[in-house]
Tab-separated table of C-alpha atoms in Angstrom:
chain	number	residue	atom	x	y	z
A	1	MET	CA	-124.943	-49.994	-32.238
A	2	SER	CA	-127.998	-48.336	-33.879
A	3	ALA	CA	-129.001	-44.751	-33.094
A	4	HIS	CA	-132.039	-46.080	-31.181
A	5	SER	CA	-129.849	-48.409	-29.097
A	6	ALA	CA	-127.379	-45.641	-28.328
A	7	SER	CA	-130.200	-43.296	-27.288
A	8	THR	CA	-131.690	-45.991	-25.059
A	9	ALA	CA	-128.338	-46.545	-23.349
A	10	ARG	CA	-127.851	-42.802	-22.807
A	11	HIS	CA	-131.283	-42.342	-21.236
A	12	ALA	CA	-131.507	-45.592	-19.248
A	13	HIS	CA	-132.752	-45.326	-15.648
A	14	PRO	CA	-129.812	-45.190	-13.190
A	15	ALA	CA	-131.054	-48.325	-11.399
A	16	VAL	CA	-131.016	-50.233	-14.680
A	17	THR	CA	-127.517	-49.012	-15.461
A	18	LEU	CA	-126.301	-50.080	-12.002
A	19	ALA	CA	-127.874	-53.503	-12.447
A	20	VAL	CA	-126.052	-53.945	-15.728
A	21	LEU	CA	-122.751	-52.909	-14.169
A	22	VAL	CA	-123.200	-55.334	-11.278
A	23	ALA	CA	-124.101	-58.144	-13.670
A	24	CYS	CA	-120.925	-57.427	-15.609
A	25	GLY	CA	-118.821	-57.539	-12.484
A	26	VAL	CA	-117.761	-53.883	-12.650
A	27	CYS	CA	-119.006	-53.149	-9.124
A	28	ARG	CA	-118.024	-56.483	-7.598
A	29	ALA	CA	-115.572	-56.091	-4.702
A	30	GLN	CA	-112.135	-57.355	-5.569
A	31	PRO	CA	-109.929	-59.179	-3.048
A	32	PRO	CA	-106.941	-57.152	-1.865
A	33	ALA	CA	-103.809	-57.683	-3.881
A	34	PRO	CA	-101.083	-59.655	-2.089
A	35	THR	CA	-98.291	-57.590	-0.661
A	36	THR	CA	-94.658	-57.896	-1.678
A	37	PRO	CA	-93.111	-59.277	0.417
A	38	PRO	CA	-96.133	-61.161	1.807
A	39	GLN	CA	-97.511	-60.323	5.239
A	40	VAL	CA	-97.027	-62.718	8.158
A	41	PRO	CA	-100.324	-63.268	10.029
A	42	LEU	CA	-99.904	-63.767	13.782
A	43	CYS	CA	-102.675	-64.441	16.299
A	44	MET	CA	-101.600	-63.683	19.874
A	45	ILE	CA	-103.580	-65.629	22.482
A	46	GLY	CA	-103.479	-65.115	26.213
A	47	ASP	CA	-104.773	-63.199	29.215
A	48	SER	CA	-104.467	-59.541	30.195
A	49	ILE	CA	-100.714	-59.595	29.555
A	50	THR	CA	-101.620	-59.944	25.876
A	51	TRP	CA	-104.465	-57.449	26.072
A	52	THR	CA	-104.684	-54.696	28.671
A	53	GLY	CA	-102.498	-51.952	30.087
A	54	GLU	CA	-99.442	-51.546	27.908
A	55	GLY	CA	-100.138	-54.802	26.050
A	56	ASP	CA	-100.609	-53.234	22.631
A	57	TYR	CA	-97.095	-51.816	22.824
A	58	TRP	CA	-95.893	-55.426	22.659
A	59	ARG	CA	-97.334	-55.577	19.148
A	60	GLN	CA	-96.031	-52.129	18.284
A	61	TYR	CA	-92.510	-53.163	19.284
A	62	LEU	CA	-92.870	-56.408	17.334
A	63	LEU	CA	-93.827	-54.437	14.232
A	64	ALA	CA	-90.774	-52.225	14.629
A	65	GLY	CA	-88.593	-55.299	14.139
A	66	LEU	CA	-90.930	-57.286	11.889
A	67	PRO	CA	-92.943	-54.831	9.772
A	68	ARG	CA	-94.470	-57.669	7.751
A	69	LEU	CA	-96.525	-58.883	10.711
A	70	ALA	CA	-100.307	-58.691	10.357
A	71	PHE	CA	-102.095	-59.265	13.653
A	72	VAL	CA	-105.197	-61.462	13.700
A	73	GLY	CA	-107.669	-61.759	16.548
A	74	THR	CA	-111.036	-61.206	18.172
A	75	HIS	CA	-110.263	-57.961	20.048
A	76	THR	CA	-108.287	-54.758	19.772
A	77	ALA	CA	-106.538	-52.687	22.438
A	78	VAL	CA	-105.395	-49.090	22.869
A	79	LEU	CA	-103.356	-48.876	19.650
A	80	GLY	CA	-105.851	-50.797	17.516
A	81	TYR	CA	-103.898	-53.996	16.859
A	82	SER	CA	-105.916	-57.208	16.707
A	83	HIS	CA	-105.252	-60.003	19.198
A	84	ALA	CA	-107.015	-62.893	20.951
A	85	GLY	CA	-106.188	-62.115	24.566
A	86	GLU	CA	-108.842	-61.771	27.260
A	87	GLY	CA	-108.283	-60.211	30.653
A	88	GLY	CA	-108.456	-62.594	33.594
A	89	ASN	CA	-108.204	-65.714	31.452
A	90	SER	CA	-106.933	-68.913	32.965
A	91	THR	CA	-105.976	-71.923	30.871
A	92	GLY	CA	-109.475	-73.304	31.440
A	93	ARG	CA	-111.127	-70.193	30.060
A	94	VAL	CA	-108.950	-70.273	26.946
A	95	LEU	CA	-109.917	-73.923	26.437
A	96	ALA	CA	-113.570	-72.894	26.678
A	97	ARG	CA	-113.219	-70.344	23.864
A	98	MET	CA	-111.095	-72.321	21.421
A	99	ASP	CA	-113.835	-72.288	18.774
A	100	ALA	CA	-113.852	-68.469	18.815
A	101	ILE	CA	-110.118	-68.192	18.141
A	102	PRO	CA	-109.738	-67.492	14.410
A	103	ASP	CA	-107.911	-69.830	12.087
A	104	CYS	CA	-104.409	-68.528	11.431
A	105	PRO	CA	-101.103	-69.907	10.122
A	106	TYR	CA	-99.124	-68.647	13.118
A	107	TYR	CA	-100.145	-68.464	16.770
A	108	HIS	CA	-98.426	-67.123	19.841
A	109	LEU	CA	-99.656	-68.491	23.175
A	110	LEU	CA	-98.787	-66.980	26.551
A	111	ILE	CA	-101.018	-68.246	29.364
A	112	GLY	CA	-100.821	-69.733	32.845
A	113	THR	CA	-100.046	-67.059	35.419
A	114	ASN	CA	-103.709	-66.619	36.382
A	115	ASP	CA	-103.860	-70.327	37.218
A	116	ASN	CA	-100.864	-70.065	39.500
A	117	SER	CA	-101.741	-67.542	42.191
A	118	ILE	CA	-101.725	-70.136	44.960
A	119	LYS	CA	-101.233	-69.717	48.703
A	120	ASP	CA	-99.954	-73.128	49.819
A	121	PRO	CA	-96.286	-73.930	49.072
A	122	ALA	CA	-97.019	-77.639	49.448
A	123	VAL	CA	-99.028	-77.707	46.210
A	124	VAL	CA	-96.669	-75.757	43.914
A	125	GLU	CA	-95.509	-78.793	41.932
A	126	THR	CA	-98.867	-80.526	41.547
A	127	HIS	CA	-100.583	-77.267	40.669
A	128	ALA	CA	-97.924	-76.397	38.105
A	129	GLN	CA	-98.276	-79.816	36.530
A	130	GLY	CA	-102.002	-79.209	36.076
A	131	THR	CA	-101.386	-75.809	34.505
A	132	ALA	CA	-98.834	-77.298	32.113
A	133	SER	CA	-101.252	-80.078	31.160
A	134	ARG	CA	-103.975	-77.577	30.237
A	135	ILE	CA	-101.477	-75.528	28.226
A	136	GLU	CA	-100.695	-78.708	26.290
A	137	GLN	CA	-104.423	-79.110	25.608
A	138	ILE	CA	-104.636	-75.558	24.263
A	139	VAL	CA	-101.660	-76.205	21.998
A	140	ALA	CA	-103.341	-79.381	20.697
A	141	GLY	CA	-106.478	-77.376	19.935
A	142	LEU	CA	-104.508	-74.771	17.999
A	143	LEU	CA	-102.693	-77.477	16.040
A	144	ALA	CA	-106.107	-78.790	14.995
A	145	LYS	CA	-106.970	-75.513	13.255
A	146	PRO	CA	-106.971	-76.061	9.471
A	147	SER	CA	-104.372	-73.470	8.439
A	148	VAL	CA	-101.888	-73.690	11.302
A	149	GLU	CA	-98.197	-73.957	10.485
A	150	PHE	CA	-96.524	-73.037	13.781
A	151	VAL	CA	-97.551	-72.393	17.377
A	152	PHE	CA	-95.084	-70.189	19.246
A	153	LEU	CA	-95.487	-71.349	22.840
A	154	GLY	CA	-94.202	-68.812	25.342
A	155	SER	CA	-92.821	-69.808	28.710
A	156	VAL	CA	-94.935	-68.331	31.509
A	157	LEU	CA	-93.408	-64.997	32.464
A	158	PRO	CA	-91.701	-64.488	35.791
A	159	CYS	CA	-93.601	-62.003	37.917
A	160	GLN	CA	-93.002	-59.673	40.841
A	161	THR	CA	-96.133	-59.508	43.007
A	162	ASP	CA	-96.987	-59.681	46.694
A	163	ASN	CA	-97.341	-63.470	46.304
A	164	PRO	CA	-93.950	-65.085	45.635
A	165	LEU	CA	-95.635	-68.491	45.243
A	166	ARG	CA	-97.125	-67.294	41.991
A	167	ASP	CA	-93.666	-66.726	40.539
A	168	GLN	CA	-92.489	-70.097	41.868
A	169	THR	CA	-95.464	-71.883	40.321
A	170	ASN	CA	-94.927	-70.128	36.994
A	171	ALA	CA	-91.322	-71.363	37.026
A	172	ALA	CA	-92.436	-74.890	37.907
A	173	THR	CA	-94.972	-74.830	35.053
A	174	ASN	CA	-92.158	-73.967	32.655
A	175	ARG	CA	-90.054	-76.867	33.949
A	176	TYR	CA	-92.832	-79.318	33.111
A	177	LEU	CA	-93.287	-77.833	29.644
A	178	ARG	CA	-89.548	-77.859	28.932
A	179	ALA	CA	-89.352	-81.501	30.022
A	180	LYS	CA	-92.091	-82.432	27.573
A	181	LEU	CA	-90.319	-80.501	24.853
A	182	ALA	CA	-87.010	-82.238	25.629
A	183	ALA	CA	-88.750	-85.614	25.423
A	184	GLU	CA	-90.102	-84.640	21.983
A	185	GLY	CA	-93.605	-84.741	23.386
A	186	PHE	CA	-94.708	-81.738	21.351
A	187	ASP	CA	-95.526	-81.675	17.657
A	188	ARG	CA	-92.643	-80.328	15.527
A	189	ARG	CA	-94.828	-77.313	14.731
A	190	VAL	CA	-94.574	-76.131	18.341
A	191	ILE	CA	-91.807	-73.560	18.824
A	192	TRP	CA	-90.814	-72.923	22.417
A	193	VAL	CA	-90.224	-69.222	23.166
A	194	GLU	CA	-87.961	-68.920	26.189
A	195	TYR	CA	-88.944	-65.747	28.020
A	196	GLU	CA	-88.142	-66.789	31.565
A	197	GLY	CA	-84.385	-67.261	31.239
A	198	PRO	CA	-83.600	-63.939	29.528
A	199	ILE	CA	-85.942	-62.033	31.847
A	200	ARG	CA	-84.378	-63.455	35.020
A	201	ALA	CA	-80.946	-62.694	33.576
A	202	THR	CA	-81.915	-59.024	33.166
A	203	GLU	CA	-80.721	-56.819	36.005
A	204	ASN	CA	-83.579	-55.513	38.171
A	205	TRP	CA	-86.177	-57.288	36.041
A	206	GLY	CA	-88.915	-57.229	38.696
A	207	PRO	CA	-90.141	-53.619	38.350
A	208	MET	CA	-90.005	-54.041	34.557
A	209	ILE	CA	-92.180	-57.161	34.458
A	210	LEU	CA	-94.373	-57.007	37.607
A	211	LEU	CA	-97.568	-58.978	36.847
A	212	HIS	CA	-98.180	-56.961	33.672
A	213	PRO	CA	-95.008	-55.717	31.984
A	214	THR	CA	-94.258	-52.029	31.669
A	215	LYS	CA	-93.419	-50.635	28.227
A	216	ASP	CA	-89.781	-51.508	28.855
A	217	GLY	CA	-90.843	-55.029	29.790
A	218	TYR	CA	-92.852	-55.389	26.611
A	219	ARG	CA	-89.911	-54.094	24.609
A	220	LEU	CA	-87.783	-56.859	26.143
A	221	ILE	CA	-90.219	-59.682	25.380
A	222	ALA	CA	-90.955	-58.282	21.912
A	223	GLY	CA	-87.275	-58.592	21.075
A	224	ILE	CA	-87.223	-62.178	22.315
A	225	LEU	CA	-90.304	-63.179	20.318
A	226	ALA	CA	-89.139	-61.372	17.181
A	227	ASP	CA	-85.935	-63.420	17.185
A	228	TYR	CA	-87.851	-66.708	17.350
A	229	VAL	CA	-90.301	-65.692	14.617
A	230	THR	CA	-87.508	-64.436	12.359
A	231	ARG	CA	-85.471	-67.649	12.686
A	232	THR	CA	-88.420	-70.023	12.408
A	233	LEU	CA	-89.938	-68.365	9.342
A	234	ALA	CA	-86.553	-67.471	7.784
A	235	ILE	CA	-87.530	-63.820	7.446
A	236	ASP	CA	-84.612	-61.894	6.015
A	237	ASP	CA	-86.178	-58.535	5.139
């Protein structure tokens, strides 16, 4: 470089220097380096059980057992973890927002209890069948996302409320979903997560689960989900 060129470079206007750096790619943002071992992205979809109250502790307890998880979603809760739950959602409202749910390799779906708060025992079975059918539609929509590899479909949680028909209808919804699973009616990428059985087998489960689980309730279901994710994805670290 000549003396004149060197002097010009030393005294160039800062804006010119910045333009040169940008053109050379020096200031261009670089994508984050992949982690070792790689993170496991999980988008948790549902109602207020996934979102409000103690819901973020579910994700905290999941991370304690599966530190490679990276939560994906449209909202955050009290601890700052991303998720795609919305308070008050029924199956119909989740169907209405399918386009807003981000593309993700792994989904967890827990939905249905807000559909099932009925007052007439004569309609438990028919109502549950409708709830199960809409859950199947949500699963089909998630399977249509371009990057999906697995959908972890959670059985509707038992609940202890002042309406025992809600709990009965949740259980009936699960029976319909299990029957479809047994008949191989679901895509192989659908992984059934059995919450109901282990919860009902837990002594004095009612005050732990209620309608929205307590922290102890979330710890219980986090352990159940972590086992399914670990086995399905063959995570050994």
